[in-house]
Short mmCIF file of C-alpha atoms in Angstrom, two decimals:
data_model
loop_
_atom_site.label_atom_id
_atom_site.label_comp_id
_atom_site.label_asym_id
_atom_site.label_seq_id
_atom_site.Cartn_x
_atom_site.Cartn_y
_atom_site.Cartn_z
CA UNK A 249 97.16 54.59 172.56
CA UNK A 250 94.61 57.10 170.70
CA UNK A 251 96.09 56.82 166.84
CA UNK A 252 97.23 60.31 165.25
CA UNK A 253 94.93 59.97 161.90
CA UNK A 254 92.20 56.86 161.21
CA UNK A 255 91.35 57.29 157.64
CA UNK A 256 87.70 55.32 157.46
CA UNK A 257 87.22 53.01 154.60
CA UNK A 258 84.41 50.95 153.64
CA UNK A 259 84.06 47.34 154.20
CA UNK A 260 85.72 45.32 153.33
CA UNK A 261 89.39 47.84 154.19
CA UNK A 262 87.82 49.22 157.09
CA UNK A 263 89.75 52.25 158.62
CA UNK A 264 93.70 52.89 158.18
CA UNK A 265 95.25 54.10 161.47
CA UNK A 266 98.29 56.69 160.61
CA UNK A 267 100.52 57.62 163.09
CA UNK A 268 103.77 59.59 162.90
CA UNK A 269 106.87 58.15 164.29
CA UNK A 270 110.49 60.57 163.97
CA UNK A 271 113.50 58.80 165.64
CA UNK A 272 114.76 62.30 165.81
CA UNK A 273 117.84 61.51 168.09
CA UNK A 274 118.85 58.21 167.13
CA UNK A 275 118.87 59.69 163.39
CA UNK A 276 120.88 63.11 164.45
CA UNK A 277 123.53 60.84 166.24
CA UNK A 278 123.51 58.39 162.46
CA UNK A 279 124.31 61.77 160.96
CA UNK A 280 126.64 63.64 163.20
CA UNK A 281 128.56 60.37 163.62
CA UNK A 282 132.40 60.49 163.47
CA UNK A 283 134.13 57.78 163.10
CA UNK A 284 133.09 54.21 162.23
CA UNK A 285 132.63 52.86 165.51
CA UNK A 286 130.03 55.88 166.45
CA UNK A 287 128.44 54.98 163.05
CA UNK A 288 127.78 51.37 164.37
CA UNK A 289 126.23 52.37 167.23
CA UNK A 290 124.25 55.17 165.84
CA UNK A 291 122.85 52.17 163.15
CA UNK A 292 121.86 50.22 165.52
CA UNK A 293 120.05 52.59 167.89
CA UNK A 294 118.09 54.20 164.72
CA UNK A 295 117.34 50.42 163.69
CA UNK A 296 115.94 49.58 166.98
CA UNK A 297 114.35 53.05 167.22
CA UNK A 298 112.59 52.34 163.78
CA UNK A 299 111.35 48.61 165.05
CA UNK A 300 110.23 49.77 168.06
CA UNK A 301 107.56 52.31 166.50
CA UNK A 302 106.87 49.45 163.76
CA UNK A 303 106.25 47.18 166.61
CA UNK A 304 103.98 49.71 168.35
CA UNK A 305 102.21 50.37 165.82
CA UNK A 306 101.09 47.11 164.73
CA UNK A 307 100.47 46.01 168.03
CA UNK A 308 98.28 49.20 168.96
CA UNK A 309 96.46 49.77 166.14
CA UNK A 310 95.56 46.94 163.97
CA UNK A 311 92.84 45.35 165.70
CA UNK A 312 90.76 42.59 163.93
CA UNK A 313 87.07 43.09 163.46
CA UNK A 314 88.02 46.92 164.30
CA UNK A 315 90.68 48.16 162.02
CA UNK A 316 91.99 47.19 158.66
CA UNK A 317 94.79 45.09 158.48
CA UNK A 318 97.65 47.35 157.66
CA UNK A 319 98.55 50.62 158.85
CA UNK A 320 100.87 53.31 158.26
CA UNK A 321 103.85 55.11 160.00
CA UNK A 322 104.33 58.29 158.60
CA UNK A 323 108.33 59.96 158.62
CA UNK A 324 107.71 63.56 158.53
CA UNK A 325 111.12 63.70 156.90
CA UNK A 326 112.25 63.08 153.43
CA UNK A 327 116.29 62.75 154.68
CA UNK A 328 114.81 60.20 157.65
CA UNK A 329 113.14 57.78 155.10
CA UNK A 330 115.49 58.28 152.21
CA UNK A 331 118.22 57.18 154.91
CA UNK A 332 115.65 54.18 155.81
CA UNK A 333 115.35 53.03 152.41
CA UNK A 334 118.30 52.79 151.27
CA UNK A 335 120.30 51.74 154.14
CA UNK A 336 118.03 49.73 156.29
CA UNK A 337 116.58 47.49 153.77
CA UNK A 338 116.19 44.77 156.32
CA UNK A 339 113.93 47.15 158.71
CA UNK A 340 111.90 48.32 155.83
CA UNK A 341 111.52 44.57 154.98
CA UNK A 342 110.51 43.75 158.45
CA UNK A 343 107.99 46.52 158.59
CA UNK A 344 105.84 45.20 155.96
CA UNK A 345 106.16 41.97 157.48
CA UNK A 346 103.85 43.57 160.82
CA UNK A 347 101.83 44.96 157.82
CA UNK A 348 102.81 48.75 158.66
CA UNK A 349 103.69 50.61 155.46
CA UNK A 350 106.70 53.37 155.94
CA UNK A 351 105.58 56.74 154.36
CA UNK A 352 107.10 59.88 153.89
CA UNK A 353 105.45 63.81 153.16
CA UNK A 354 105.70 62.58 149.21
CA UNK A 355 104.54 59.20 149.39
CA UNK A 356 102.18 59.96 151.83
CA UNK A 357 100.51 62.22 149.30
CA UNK A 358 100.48 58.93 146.58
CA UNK A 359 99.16 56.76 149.19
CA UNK A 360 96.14 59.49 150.00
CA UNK A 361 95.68 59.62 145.57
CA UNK A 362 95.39 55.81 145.93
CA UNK A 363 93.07 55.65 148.69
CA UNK A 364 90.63 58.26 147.85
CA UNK A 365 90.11 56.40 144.40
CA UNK A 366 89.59 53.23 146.09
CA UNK A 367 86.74 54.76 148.09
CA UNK A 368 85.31 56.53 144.82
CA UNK A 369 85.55 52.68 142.99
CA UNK A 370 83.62 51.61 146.04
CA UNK A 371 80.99 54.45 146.19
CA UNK A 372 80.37 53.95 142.56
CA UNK A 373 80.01 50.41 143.16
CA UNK A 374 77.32 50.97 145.77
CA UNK A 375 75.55 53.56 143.29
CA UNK A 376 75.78 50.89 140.57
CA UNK A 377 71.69 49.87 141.11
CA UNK A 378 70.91 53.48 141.03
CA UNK A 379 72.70 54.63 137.83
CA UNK A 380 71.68 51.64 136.26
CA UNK A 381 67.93 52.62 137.39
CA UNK A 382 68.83 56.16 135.73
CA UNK A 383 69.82 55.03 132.52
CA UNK A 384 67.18 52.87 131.79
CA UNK A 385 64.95 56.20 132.55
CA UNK A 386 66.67 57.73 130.15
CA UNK A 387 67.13 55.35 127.29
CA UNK A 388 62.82 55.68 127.42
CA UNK A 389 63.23 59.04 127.35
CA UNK A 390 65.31 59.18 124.32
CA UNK A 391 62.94 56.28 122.62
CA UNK A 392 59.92 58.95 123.48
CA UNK A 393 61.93 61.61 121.46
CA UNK A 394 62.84 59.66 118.77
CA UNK A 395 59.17 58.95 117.98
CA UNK A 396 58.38 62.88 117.98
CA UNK A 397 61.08 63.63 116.08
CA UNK A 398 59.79 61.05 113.76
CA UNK A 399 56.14 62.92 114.03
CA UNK A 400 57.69 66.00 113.73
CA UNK A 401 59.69 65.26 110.57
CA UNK A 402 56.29 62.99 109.01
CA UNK A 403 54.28 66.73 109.74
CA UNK A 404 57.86 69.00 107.73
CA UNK A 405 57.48 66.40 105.04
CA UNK A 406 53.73 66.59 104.34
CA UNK A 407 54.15 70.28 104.30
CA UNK A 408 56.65 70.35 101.72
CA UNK A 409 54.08 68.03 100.00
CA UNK A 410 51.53 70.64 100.14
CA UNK A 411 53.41 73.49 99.43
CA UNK A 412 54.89 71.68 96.24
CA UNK A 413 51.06 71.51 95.29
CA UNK A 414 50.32 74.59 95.62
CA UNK A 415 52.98 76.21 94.01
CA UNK A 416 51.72 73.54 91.16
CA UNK A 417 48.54 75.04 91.07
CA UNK A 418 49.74 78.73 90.94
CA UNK A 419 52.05 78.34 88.25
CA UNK A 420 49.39 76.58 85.92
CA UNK A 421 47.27 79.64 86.96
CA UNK A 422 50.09 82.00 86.23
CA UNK A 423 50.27 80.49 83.04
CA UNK A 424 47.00 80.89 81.59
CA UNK A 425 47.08 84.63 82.62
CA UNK A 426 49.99 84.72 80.44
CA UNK A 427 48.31 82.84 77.37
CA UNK A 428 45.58 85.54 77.86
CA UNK A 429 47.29 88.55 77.86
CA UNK A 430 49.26 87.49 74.92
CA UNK A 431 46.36 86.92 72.74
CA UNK A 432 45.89 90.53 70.52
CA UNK A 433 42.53 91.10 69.66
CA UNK A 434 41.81 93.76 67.30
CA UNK A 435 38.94 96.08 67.67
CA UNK A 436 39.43 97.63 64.25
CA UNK A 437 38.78 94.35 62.24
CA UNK A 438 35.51 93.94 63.29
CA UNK A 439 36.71 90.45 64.93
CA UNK A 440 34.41 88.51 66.94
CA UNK A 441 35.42 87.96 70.52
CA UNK A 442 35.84 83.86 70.37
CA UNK A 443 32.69 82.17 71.94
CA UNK A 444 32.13 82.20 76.23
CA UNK A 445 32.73 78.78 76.38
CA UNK A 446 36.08 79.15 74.84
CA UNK A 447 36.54 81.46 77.25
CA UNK A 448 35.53 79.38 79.79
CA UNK A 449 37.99 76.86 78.74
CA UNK A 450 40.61 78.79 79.39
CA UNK A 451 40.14 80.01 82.77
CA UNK A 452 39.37 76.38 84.24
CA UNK A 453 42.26 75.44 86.68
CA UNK A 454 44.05 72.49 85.66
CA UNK A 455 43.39 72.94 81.83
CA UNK A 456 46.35 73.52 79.81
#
């Protein structure tokens, strides 16, 4: 009565029992059948082979309170529940009436796929408080850097202020040198230098 596989699943699921079931002989005699009477016999023993487990299975290992309410029989054969499926229809039918699901190596693997993102929706649903928590820390976070960056471009802006004054300043400065060089005085004439105020004048900053 121990299960072969109990795949544990949150509330509300609650653990999958998986147990393998191969009606080896009954199948073998299905397939090595020779003539239609044999056949008849051989469908009727794989049918009852194939309840029977079904029957087992449900009875053993869905438990209320304990277990979740469907479980699986696993057919380590793809021949075994390709022959299932499309022949016993009715079997397959009745199966899923005792809530066992028929699975084989492939579908097995699809049914795992499923289950494991059912447990990730449910972890993530559990961690829902906590990311939300996160986010919220980190939406003040980025608010915080927005303001520096804000700061940070007020302090670029009022440099570029400052350095468009001073290169202002230096060109009016470079400007006067010019006016100063260019003016030829001419020692030869006798010419009087122009007054020290004048001169004055022109050196002041800011005086065109």
């Amino acid at each position: 009565r121990r299960v072969d596989c109990l795949l544990k699943f949150p509330n509300p699921t609650g653990a999958i029992a998986v147990d393998a079931k191969f009606p080896l002989e009954s199948y073998r005699a299905l397939i090595d059948a020779g003539d239609d009477q044999a056949r008849t016999r051989a469908r009727r023993a794989f049918a009852a082979d194939v309840r029977k487990h079904v029957g087992d299975i449900a009875d053993r290992y869905i438990i209320q309170g304990e277990t979740a309410e469907h479980a699986l029989m696993f057919l380590p054969s793809e021949a075994v529940f390709a022959e299932l499926h499309t022949n016993f229809q009715d079997v397959v039918e009745k199966s899923h009436r005792a809530r066992v699901g028929i699975v084989s190596p492939t579908t097995m693997m699809a049914t795992l796929t499923t289950m494991r993102a059912i447990l990730k929706d449910a972890h993530m649903r559990e961690q829902a408080g906590v990311i939300q928590q996160e986010v919220g820390k980190m939406m003040v976070d980025v608010g915080r850097l927005d303001d520096r960056v804000a700061k940070l471009q007020s302090h670029f802006n009022q440099a570029a202020e400052d350095i468009h004054q001073i290169r202002t300043s230096t060109g009016k400065i470079t400007r006067s040198g010019e006016r100063i060089e260019e003016m030829e005085l001419d020692e030869n004439d006798g010419a009087e230098l122009p007054p020290a105020s004048a001169e004055i004048r022109l050196l002041e900053p800011g005086r065109s």
